[in-house]
Coordinates of C-alpha atoms and ligand atoms in Angstrom, one line a residue:
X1 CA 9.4 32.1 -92.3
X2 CA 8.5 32.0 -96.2
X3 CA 6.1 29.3 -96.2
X4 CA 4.1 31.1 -99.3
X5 CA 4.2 28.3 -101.5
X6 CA 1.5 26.5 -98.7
X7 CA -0.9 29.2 -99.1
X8 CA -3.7 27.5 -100.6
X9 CA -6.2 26.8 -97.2
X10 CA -7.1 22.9 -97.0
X11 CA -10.0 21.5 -99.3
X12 CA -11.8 19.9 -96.4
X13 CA -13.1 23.1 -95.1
X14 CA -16.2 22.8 -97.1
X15 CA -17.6 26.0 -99.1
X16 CA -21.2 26.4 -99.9
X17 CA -21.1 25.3 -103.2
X18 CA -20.2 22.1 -102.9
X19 CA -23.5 21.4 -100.5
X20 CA -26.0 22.7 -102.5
X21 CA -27.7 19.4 -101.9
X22 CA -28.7 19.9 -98.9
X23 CA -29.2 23.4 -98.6
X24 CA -32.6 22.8 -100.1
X25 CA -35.5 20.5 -100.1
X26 CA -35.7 20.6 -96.3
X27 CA -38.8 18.8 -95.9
X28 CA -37.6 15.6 -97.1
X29 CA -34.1 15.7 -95.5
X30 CA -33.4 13.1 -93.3
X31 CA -31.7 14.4 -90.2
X32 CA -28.7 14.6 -89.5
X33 CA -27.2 11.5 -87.5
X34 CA -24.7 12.8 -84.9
X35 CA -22.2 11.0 -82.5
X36 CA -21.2 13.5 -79.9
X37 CA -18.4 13.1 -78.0
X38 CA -17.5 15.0 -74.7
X39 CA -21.4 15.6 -74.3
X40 CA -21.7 16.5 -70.9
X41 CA -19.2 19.1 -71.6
X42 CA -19.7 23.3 -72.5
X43 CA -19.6 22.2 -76.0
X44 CA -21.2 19.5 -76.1
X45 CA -24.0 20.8 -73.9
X46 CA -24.7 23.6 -76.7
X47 CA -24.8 20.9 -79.4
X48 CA -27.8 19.0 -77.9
X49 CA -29.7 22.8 -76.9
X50 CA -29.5 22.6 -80.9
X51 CA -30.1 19.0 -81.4
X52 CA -33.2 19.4 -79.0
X53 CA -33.9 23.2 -80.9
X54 CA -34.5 20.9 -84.6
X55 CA -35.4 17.3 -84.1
X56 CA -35.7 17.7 -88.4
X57 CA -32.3 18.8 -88.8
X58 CA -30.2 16.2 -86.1
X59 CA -31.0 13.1 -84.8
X60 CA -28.2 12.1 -81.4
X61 CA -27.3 8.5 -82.4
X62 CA -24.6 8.4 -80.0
X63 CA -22.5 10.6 -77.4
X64 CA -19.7 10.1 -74.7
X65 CA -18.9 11.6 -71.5
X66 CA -15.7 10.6 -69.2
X67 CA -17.5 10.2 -65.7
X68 CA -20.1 12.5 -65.2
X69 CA -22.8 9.5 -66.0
X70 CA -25.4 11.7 -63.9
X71 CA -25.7 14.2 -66.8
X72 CA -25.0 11.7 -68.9
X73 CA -28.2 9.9 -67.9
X74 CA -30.4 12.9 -68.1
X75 CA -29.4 13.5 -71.8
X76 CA -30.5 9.5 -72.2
X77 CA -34.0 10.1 -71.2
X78 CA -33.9 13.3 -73.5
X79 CA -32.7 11.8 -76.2
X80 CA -32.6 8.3 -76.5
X81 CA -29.4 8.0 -78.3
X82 CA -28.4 4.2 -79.4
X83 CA -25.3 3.9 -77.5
X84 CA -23.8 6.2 -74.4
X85 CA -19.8 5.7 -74.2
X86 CA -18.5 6.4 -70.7
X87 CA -14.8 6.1 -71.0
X88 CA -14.1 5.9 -67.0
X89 CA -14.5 2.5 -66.6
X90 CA -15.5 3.1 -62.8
X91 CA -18.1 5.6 -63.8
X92 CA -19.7 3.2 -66.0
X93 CA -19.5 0.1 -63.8
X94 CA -21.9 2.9 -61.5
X95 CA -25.1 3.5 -63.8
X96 CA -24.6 -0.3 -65.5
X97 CA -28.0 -1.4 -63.5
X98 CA -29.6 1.7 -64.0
X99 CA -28.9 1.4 -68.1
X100 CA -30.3 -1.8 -68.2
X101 CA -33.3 -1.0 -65.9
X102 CA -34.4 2.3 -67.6
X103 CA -33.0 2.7 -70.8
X104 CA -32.9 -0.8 -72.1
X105 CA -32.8 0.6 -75.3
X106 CA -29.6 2.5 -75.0
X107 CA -26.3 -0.2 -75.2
X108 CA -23.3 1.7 -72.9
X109 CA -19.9 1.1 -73.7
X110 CA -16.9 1.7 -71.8
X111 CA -13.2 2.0 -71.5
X112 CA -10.9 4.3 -73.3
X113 CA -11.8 2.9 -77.0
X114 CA -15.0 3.9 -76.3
X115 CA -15.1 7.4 -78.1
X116 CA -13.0 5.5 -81.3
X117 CA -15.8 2.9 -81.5
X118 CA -18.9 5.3 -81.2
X119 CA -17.0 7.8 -83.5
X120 CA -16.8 5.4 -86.2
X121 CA -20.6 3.5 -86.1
X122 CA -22.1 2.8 -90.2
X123 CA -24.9 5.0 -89.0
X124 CA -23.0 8.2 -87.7
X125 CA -22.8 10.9 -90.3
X126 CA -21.2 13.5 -88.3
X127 CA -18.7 13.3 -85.0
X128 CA -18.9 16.6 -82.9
X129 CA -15.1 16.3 -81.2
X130 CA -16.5 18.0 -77.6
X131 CA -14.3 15.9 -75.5
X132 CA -11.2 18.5 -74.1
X133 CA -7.2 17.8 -74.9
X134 CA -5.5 14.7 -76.2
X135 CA -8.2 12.4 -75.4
X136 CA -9.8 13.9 -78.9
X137 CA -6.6 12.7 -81.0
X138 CA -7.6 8.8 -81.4
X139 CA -11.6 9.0 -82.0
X140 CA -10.7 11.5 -84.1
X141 CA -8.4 9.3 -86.7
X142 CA -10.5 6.9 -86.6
X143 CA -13.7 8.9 -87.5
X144 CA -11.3 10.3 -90.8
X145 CA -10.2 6.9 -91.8
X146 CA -14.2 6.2 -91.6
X147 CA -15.1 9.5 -94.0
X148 CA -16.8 10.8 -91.5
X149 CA -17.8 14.6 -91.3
X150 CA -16.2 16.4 -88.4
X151 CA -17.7 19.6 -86.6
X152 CA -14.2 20.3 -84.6
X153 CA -14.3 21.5 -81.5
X154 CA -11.4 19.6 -79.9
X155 CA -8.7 21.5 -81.1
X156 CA -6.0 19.9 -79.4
X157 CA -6.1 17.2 -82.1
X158 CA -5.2 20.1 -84.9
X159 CA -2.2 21.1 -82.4
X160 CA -1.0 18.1 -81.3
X161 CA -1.2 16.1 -84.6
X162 CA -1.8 18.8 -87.3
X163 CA 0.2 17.3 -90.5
X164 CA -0.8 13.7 -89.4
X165 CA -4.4 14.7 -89.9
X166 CA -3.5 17.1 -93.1
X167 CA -2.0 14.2 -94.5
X168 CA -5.0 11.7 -93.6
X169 CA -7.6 14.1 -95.1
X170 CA -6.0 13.6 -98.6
X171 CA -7.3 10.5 -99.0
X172 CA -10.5 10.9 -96.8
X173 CA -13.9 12.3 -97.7
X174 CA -14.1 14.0 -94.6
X175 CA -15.3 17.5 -94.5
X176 CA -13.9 19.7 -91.5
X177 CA -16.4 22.2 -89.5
X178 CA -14.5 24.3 -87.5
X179 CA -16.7 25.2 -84.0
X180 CA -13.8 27.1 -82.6
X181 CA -15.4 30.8 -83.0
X182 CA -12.1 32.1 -84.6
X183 CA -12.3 29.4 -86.8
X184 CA -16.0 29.2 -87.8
X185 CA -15.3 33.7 -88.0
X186 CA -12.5 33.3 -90.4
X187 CA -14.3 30.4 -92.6
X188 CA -17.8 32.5 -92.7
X189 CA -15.2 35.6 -94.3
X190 CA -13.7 33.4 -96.7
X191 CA -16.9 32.3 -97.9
X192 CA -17.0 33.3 -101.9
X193 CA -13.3 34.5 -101.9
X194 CA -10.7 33.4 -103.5
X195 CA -8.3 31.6 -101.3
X196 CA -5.1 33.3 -103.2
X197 CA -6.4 36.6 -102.8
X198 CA -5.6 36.2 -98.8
X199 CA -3.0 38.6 -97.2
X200 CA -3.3 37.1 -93.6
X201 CA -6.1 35.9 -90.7
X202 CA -6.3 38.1 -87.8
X203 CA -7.4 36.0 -85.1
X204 CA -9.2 38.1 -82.1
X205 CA -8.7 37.1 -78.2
X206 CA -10.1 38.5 -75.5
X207 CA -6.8 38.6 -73.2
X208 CA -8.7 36.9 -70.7
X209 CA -9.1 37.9 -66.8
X210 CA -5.8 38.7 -66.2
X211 CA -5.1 41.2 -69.3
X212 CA -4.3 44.3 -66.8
X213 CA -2.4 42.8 -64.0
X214 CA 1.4 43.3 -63.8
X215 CA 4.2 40.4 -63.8
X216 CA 4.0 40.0 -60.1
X217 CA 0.0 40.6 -59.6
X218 CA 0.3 37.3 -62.3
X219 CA 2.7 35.1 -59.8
X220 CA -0.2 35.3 -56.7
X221 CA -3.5 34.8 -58.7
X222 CA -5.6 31.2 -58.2
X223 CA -7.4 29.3 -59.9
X224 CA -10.7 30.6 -58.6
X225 CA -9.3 33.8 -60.1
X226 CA -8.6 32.2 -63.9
X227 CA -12.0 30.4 -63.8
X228 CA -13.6 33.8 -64.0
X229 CA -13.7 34.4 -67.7
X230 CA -14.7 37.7 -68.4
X231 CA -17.0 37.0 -71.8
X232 CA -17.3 33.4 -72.0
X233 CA -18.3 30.3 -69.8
X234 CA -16.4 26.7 -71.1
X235 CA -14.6 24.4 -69.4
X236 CA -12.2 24.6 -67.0
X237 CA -9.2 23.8 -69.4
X238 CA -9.5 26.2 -71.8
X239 CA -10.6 28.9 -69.4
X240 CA -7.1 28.1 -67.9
X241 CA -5.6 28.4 -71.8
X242 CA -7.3 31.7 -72.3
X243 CA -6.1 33.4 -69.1
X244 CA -2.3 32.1 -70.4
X245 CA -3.1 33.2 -73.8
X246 CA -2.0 29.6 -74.4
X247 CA -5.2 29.1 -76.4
X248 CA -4.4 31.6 -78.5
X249 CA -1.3 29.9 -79.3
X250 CA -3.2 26.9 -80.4
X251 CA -5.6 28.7 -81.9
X252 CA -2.4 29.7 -84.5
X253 CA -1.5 26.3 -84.7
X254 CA -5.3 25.4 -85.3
X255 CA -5.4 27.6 -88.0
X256 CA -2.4 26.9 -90.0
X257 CA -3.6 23.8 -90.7
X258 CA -7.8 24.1 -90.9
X259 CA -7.1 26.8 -93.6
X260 CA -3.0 26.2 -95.0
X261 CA -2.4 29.6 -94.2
X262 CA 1.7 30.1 -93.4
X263 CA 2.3 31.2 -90.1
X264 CA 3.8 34.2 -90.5
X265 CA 0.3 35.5 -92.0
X266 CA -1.7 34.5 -88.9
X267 CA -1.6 37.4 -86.3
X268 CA -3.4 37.2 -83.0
X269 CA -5.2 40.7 -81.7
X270 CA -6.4 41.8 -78.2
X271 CA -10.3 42.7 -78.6
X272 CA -11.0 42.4 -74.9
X273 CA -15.0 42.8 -75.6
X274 CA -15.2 39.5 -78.4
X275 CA -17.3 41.4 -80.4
X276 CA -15.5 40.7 -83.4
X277 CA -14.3 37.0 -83.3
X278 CA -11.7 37.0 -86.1
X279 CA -10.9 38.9 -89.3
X280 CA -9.3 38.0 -92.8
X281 CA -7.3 40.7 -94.5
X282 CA -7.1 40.3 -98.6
X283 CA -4.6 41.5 -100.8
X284 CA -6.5 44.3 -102.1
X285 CA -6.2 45.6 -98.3
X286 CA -10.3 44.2 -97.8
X287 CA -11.1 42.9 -94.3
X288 CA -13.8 40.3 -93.7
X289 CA -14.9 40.4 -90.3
X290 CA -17.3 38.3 -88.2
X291 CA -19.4 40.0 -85.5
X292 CA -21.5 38.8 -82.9
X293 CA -22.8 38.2 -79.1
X294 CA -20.0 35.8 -77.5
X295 CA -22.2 32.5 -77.6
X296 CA -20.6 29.4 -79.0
X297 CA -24.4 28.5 -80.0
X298 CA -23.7 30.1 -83.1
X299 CA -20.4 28.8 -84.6
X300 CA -21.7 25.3 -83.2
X301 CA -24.7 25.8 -85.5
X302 CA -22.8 27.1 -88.4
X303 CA -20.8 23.6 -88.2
X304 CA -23.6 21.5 -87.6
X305 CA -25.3 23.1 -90.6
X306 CA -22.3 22.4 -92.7
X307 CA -22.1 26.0 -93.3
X308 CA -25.7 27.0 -93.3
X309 CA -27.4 29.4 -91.3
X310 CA -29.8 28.1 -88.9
X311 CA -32.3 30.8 -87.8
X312 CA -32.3 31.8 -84.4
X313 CA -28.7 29.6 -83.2
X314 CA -28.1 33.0 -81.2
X315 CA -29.1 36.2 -80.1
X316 CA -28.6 39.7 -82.3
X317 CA -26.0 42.3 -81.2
X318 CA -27.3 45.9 -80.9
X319 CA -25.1 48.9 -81.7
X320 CA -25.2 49.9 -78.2
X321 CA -22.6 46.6 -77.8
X322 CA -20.3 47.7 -80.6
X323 CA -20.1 52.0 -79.5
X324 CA -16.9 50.7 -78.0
X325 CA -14.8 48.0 -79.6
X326 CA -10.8 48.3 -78.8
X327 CA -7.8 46.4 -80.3
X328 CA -4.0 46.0 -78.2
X329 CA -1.6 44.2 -79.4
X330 CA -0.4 41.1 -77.3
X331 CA 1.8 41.2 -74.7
X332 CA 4.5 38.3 -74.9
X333 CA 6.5 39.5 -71.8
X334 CA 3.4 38.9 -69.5
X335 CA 2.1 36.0 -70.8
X336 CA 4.8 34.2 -72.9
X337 CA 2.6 30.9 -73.7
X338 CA 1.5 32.6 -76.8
X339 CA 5.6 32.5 -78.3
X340 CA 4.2 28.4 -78.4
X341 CA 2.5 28.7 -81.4
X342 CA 6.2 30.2 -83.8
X343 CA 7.9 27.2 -81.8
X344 CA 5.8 25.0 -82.9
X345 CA 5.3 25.8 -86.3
X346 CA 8.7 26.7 -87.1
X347 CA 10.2 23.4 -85.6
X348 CA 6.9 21.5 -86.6
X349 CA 7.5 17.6 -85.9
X350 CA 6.5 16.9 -82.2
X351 CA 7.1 19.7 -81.0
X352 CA 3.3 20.7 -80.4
X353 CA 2.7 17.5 -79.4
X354 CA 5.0 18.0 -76.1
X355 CA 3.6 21.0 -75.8
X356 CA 0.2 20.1 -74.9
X357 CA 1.2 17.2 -72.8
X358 CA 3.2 19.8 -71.0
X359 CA 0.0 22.1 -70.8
X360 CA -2.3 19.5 -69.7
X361 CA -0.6 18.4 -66.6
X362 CA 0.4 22.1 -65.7
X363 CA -2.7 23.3 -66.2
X364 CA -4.6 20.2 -64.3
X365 CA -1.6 21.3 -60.9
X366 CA -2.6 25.2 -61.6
X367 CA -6.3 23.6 -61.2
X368 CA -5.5 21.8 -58.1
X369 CA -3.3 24.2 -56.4
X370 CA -0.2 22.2 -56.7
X371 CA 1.7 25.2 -59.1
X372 CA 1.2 28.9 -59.5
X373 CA -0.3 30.7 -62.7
X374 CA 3.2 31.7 -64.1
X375 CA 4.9 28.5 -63.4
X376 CA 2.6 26.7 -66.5
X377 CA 4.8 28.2 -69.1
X378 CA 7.8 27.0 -67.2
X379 CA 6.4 23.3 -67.1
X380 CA 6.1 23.5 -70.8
X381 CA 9.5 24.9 -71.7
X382 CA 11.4 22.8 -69.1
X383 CA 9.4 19.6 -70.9
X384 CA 10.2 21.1 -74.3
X385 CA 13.5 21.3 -73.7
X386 CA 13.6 17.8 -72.5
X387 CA 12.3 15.3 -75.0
X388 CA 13.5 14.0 -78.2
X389 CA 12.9 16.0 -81.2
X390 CA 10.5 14.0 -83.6
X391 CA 10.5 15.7 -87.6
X392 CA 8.0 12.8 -89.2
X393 CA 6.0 11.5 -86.3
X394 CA 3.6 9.1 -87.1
X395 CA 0.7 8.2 -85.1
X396 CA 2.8 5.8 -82.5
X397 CA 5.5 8.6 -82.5
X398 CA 2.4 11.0 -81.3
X399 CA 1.2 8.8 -78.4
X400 CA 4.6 8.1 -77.2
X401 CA 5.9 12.0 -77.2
X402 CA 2.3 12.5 -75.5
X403 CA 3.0 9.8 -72.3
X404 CA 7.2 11.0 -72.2
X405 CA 5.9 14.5 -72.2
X406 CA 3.5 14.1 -69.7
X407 CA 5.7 12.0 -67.3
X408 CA 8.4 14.8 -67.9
X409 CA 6.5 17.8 -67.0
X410 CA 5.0 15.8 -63.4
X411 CA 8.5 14.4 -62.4
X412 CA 9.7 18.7 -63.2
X413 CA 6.5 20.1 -60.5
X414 CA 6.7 17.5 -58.3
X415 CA 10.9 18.0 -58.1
X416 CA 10.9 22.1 -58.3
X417 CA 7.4 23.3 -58.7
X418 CA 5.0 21.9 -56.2
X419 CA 3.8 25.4 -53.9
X420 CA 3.4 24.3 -49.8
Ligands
LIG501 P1 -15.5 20.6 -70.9 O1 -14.4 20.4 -69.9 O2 -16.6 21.5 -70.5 O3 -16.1 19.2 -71.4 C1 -15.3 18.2 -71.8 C2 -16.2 17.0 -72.2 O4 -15.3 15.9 -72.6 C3 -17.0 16.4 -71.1 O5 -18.1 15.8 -71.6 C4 -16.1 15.4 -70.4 O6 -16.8 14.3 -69.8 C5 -15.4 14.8 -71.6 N1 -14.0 14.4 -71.3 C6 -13.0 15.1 -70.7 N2 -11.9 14.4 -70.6 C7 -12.1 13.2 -71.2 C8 -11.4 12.1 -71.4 N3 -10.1 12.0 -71.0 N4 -11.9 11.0 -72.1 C9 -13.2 11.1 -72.5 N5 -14.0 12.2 -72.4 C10 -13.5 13.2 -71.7 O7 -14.8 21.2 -72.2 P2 -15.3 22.3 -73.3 O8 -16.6 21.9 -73.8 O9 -15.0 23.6 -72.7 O10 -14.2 22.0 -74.5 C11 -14.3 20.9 -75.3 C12 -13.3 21.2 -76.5 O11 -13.8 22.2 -77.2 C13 -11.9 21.5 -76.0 O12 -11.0 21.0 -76.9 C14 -11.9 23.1 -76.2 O13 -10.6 23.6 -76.4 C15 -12.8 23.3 -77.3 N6 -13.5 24.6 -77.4 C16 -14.3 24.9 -76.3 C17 -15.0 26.1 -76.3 C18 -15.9 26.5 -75.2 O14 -16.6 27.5 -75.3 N7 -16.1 25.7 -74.2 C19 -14.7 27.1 -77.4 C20 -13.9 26.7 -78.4 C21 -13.3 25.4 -78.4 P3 -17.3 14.5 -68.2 O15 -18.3 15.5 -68.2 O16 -17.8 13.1 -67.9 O17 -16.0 14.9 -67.5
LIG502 MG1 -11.6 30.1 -79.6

C-alpha cells in the first residue's frame, strides 16, 4: 500500500520544544490537574502511585471507575478528588450514603455520561483514558472538543475511531501522550529527529504465554492459562489481546494514526523478554531504540510529564537483563488476529470499528468459558464479514457499527460457538 505521501507523524504528539515552559521553574508550577478515568484499573492504579509519588507535579481532581466503588472509595480518602464518576448505575446507588457520610466533599456522579462529563470539567487539564475498550471512545471526543491534554492509554479509541479523532485534532489544541509502552518507546526515539528522515517503526511484542504451543495445544488452553502473562500484569482484556496477538494488531492501527506513519512501514517483532519496547528505523539505516524493565510506571510518567523525565518513575535495567535479548518474526498461521491490523487499515472506514466490537464480546465468552482461545478470531471474521461496510463514518456511524457488531458476534457464539 503506497501511502507515502501520509508520512508526516501527527502534530499533536508534542515534542520538547514546544513545552519549554514547563520544563523549568518547577517551584512555582502549579500542579498538574488530572481527571482519571478507569482508576481502579492497572493503568489507572499506576497513575495515582505517581500522583501520590509528586503531590507538586499532579493534583487528582477527578477519576471514574465502572463498579468497583470499594477501591474506588479507598482512592477517595487518599486523594480527595472533587468528583468520583461510577458509571454502573447499581454500583453507585451502593456507596451513595457512604459518599455523603464520609466524603461530603467529594460529589459522585453516575450513569454512562459520567466519564464524558468528568473528562470535560473547566478545571481538568489532563484526561488519563484508563478505562479498557469502547467505553473510552465518547469521554474521549468530548475531552478533544474541550482542548484537553490527553495521556492515552485507551487505545481502543485510536482503533476503533482513528480518522474521526485525526480529523478532530485539526482543529483542537489537544496534545496526545501516548502511555501505550510501544507508543511512549517510539515517541522517546523520535525525539529531535526529523519526522521525514523515518524509514519505518518496529513495534516489539512479547508473543505472550502461548508463543511456543502448536495449533492444537492453542484450541484446549483456558482462560486461567491466557491470564498468565509472562512479563506484564494489566487487565484481563488486554492480557486476553496479547496472548491473540490481537493487541499487536491494534497496536499497528494505534500507531498509524498517533504518529501518520503508512502501514506498510509499521512492522511488529517477537522480543519475548520486553526488554526493548519498540524501535524506529531512519533512512540512513539508524535505529532508535527504547530499553527498559517492563513496568508501565515509566511510559505512564513520560505522559504525565508531557514528555519529561521524572526521576525515579521506574527501576534501572542491569546488563545481566539484556546478555540475552532475541527477536522472531510473527507467526500469522498460529495466531491470525494480528492479519487485523492490514484489514483494517487497507479497508479503513469501519472496519476497525467492527473489529473491536467483535473482540470485546469474544474475548468477554473466552473469559467466561463460553468459547475456546482459537474461536476469538473466528467471532471477529464471521462479524466482519457480516456488517455493512462504512468508508466515512462519522461519530453516530461509529456507535451504531459498535452495537450491530456486537449483537452480530453474540447471536454467531451463541448459534455455533458456545463449548458444553
Ligand atoms: P483494567 O481492566 O485493569 O481497568 C479498566 C478500568 O476501566 C477500571 O477502572 C474499570 O472500572 C474501568 N472500566 C472498565 N469498563 C468500563 C466501562 N464500560 N465504563 C466505565 N469504566 C470502565 O484495564 P487496564 O488498566 O489493563 O487497561 C486500560 C486501558 O489501557 C486499555 O485500553 C488497555 O488496552 C490500555 N493499556 C493497558 C496496559 C496495561 O499495562 N494494563 C498497557 C498498555 C495499554 P472497575 O474497576 O470499576 O471495573
Ligand atoms: Mg503495548
Amino acid at each position: 500500500m503506497n501511502e507515502s505521501t501520509k508520512s508526516a507523524p501527527s502534530k499533536h504528539i508534542a515534542q520538547n520544544a514546544e513545552l519549554t515552559e514547563t520544563s523549568t521553574g518547577k517551584e512555582t508550577r502549579q500542579p498538574l490537574r488530572l481527571a482519571v478515568l478507569g482508576a481502579t484499573g492497572s493503568i489507572g492504579r499506576q497513575t495515582l502511585d505517581l500522583v501520590a509519588a509528586h503531590p507538586e507535579r499532579f493534583e487528582l481532581v477527578t477519576m471514574s471507575v465502572n463498579s468497583r466503588t470499594d477501591e474506588a472509595l479507598k482512592a477517595v480518602s487518599k486523594f480527595h478528588p472533587q468528583t468520583l464518576a461510577v458509571c454502573d448505575e447499581h454500583a453507585a446507588r451502593g456507596i451513595r450514603d457512604i459518599m455523603k457520610r464520609d466524603f461530603g466533599s467529594t460529589e459522585l456522579v453516575t450513569g454512562s455520561d459520567a466519564m464524558t462529563e468528568i473528562a470535560t470539567r473547566d478545571d481538568v487539564d489532563m484526561v488519563v483514558t484508563a478505562t479498557v475498550g469502547y467505553s473510552g471512545l465518547l469521554p474521549t471526543v468530548a475531552a478533544i472538543k474541550k482542548d484537553k491534554d490527553i495521556a492515552l492509554a485507551n487505545k481502543e479509541t485510536l482503533v476503533v475511531a482513528g480518522d474521526l479523532i485525526s480529523e478532530l485534532l485539526k482543529t483542537s489544541r489537544t496534545r496526545i501522550y501516548p502511555v501505550d509502552s510501544e507508543h511512549s518507546a517510539i515517541a522517546q526515539c523520535l525525539e529531535g529527529e526529523e519526522r521525514d528522515n523515518v524509514h519505518r517503526l518496529i513495534i516489539t511484542a512479547s508473543g505472550g504465554p502461548f508463543r511456543t504451543l502448536t495449533a492444537k495445544e492453542l484450541e484446549q488452553v483456558t482462560a486461567a492459562d491466557a491470564l498468565r502473562h509472562p512479563n506484564w500484569s494489566m487487565g484481563a482484556k488486554i492480557t486476553i489481546d496479547s496472548a491473540t496477538m490481537m493487541n499487536k494488531a491494534f497496536e499497528i492501527i494505534e500507531a498509524h494514526h498517533l504518529f501518520g506513519i503508512a502501514p506498510d512501514k509499521i512492522n511488529a517483532i517477537v522480543h519475548p523478554q520486553s526488554i526493548i519496547h519498540s524501535m524506529v528505523e531512519f533512512k540512513d539505516g539508524a535505529i532508535k531504540a527504547q530499553l527498559g524493565i517492563p513496568d508501565m510506571h515509566l511510559p505512564i510518567a513520560y505522559a504525565l510529564g508531557m514528555h519529561h523525565r521524572i526521576a525515579g518513575a521506574s527501576g534501572y535495567l542491569t546488563f545481566e537483563q539484556m546478555h540475552n535479548l532475541t527477536f522472531e518474526q510473527p507467526d500469522t498461521e498460529r495466531f491470525p488476529c494480528l492479519t487485523f491490523a492490514n484489514t483494517a487499515l487497507i479497508r479503513k472506514g469501519n472496519t476497525a470499528c467492527i473489529i473491536n466490537a467483535a473482540n470485546e464480546v469474544a474475548v468477554d465468552a473466552f473469559l467466561h468459558g463460553r468459547i475456546r482461545f482459537t474461536d476469538i478470531f473466528d467471532v471477529v471474521a464471521h462479524t466482519l464479514e457480516n456488517i455493512d461496510y462504512e468508508s466515512s463514518p462519522r461519530l453516530e456511524d461509529y456507535i451504531e457499527t459498535n452495537t450491530l457488531s456486537r449483537r452480530k458476534a453474540e447471536e454467531y457464539i451463541n448459534k455455533y460457538k458456545v463449548i458444553n
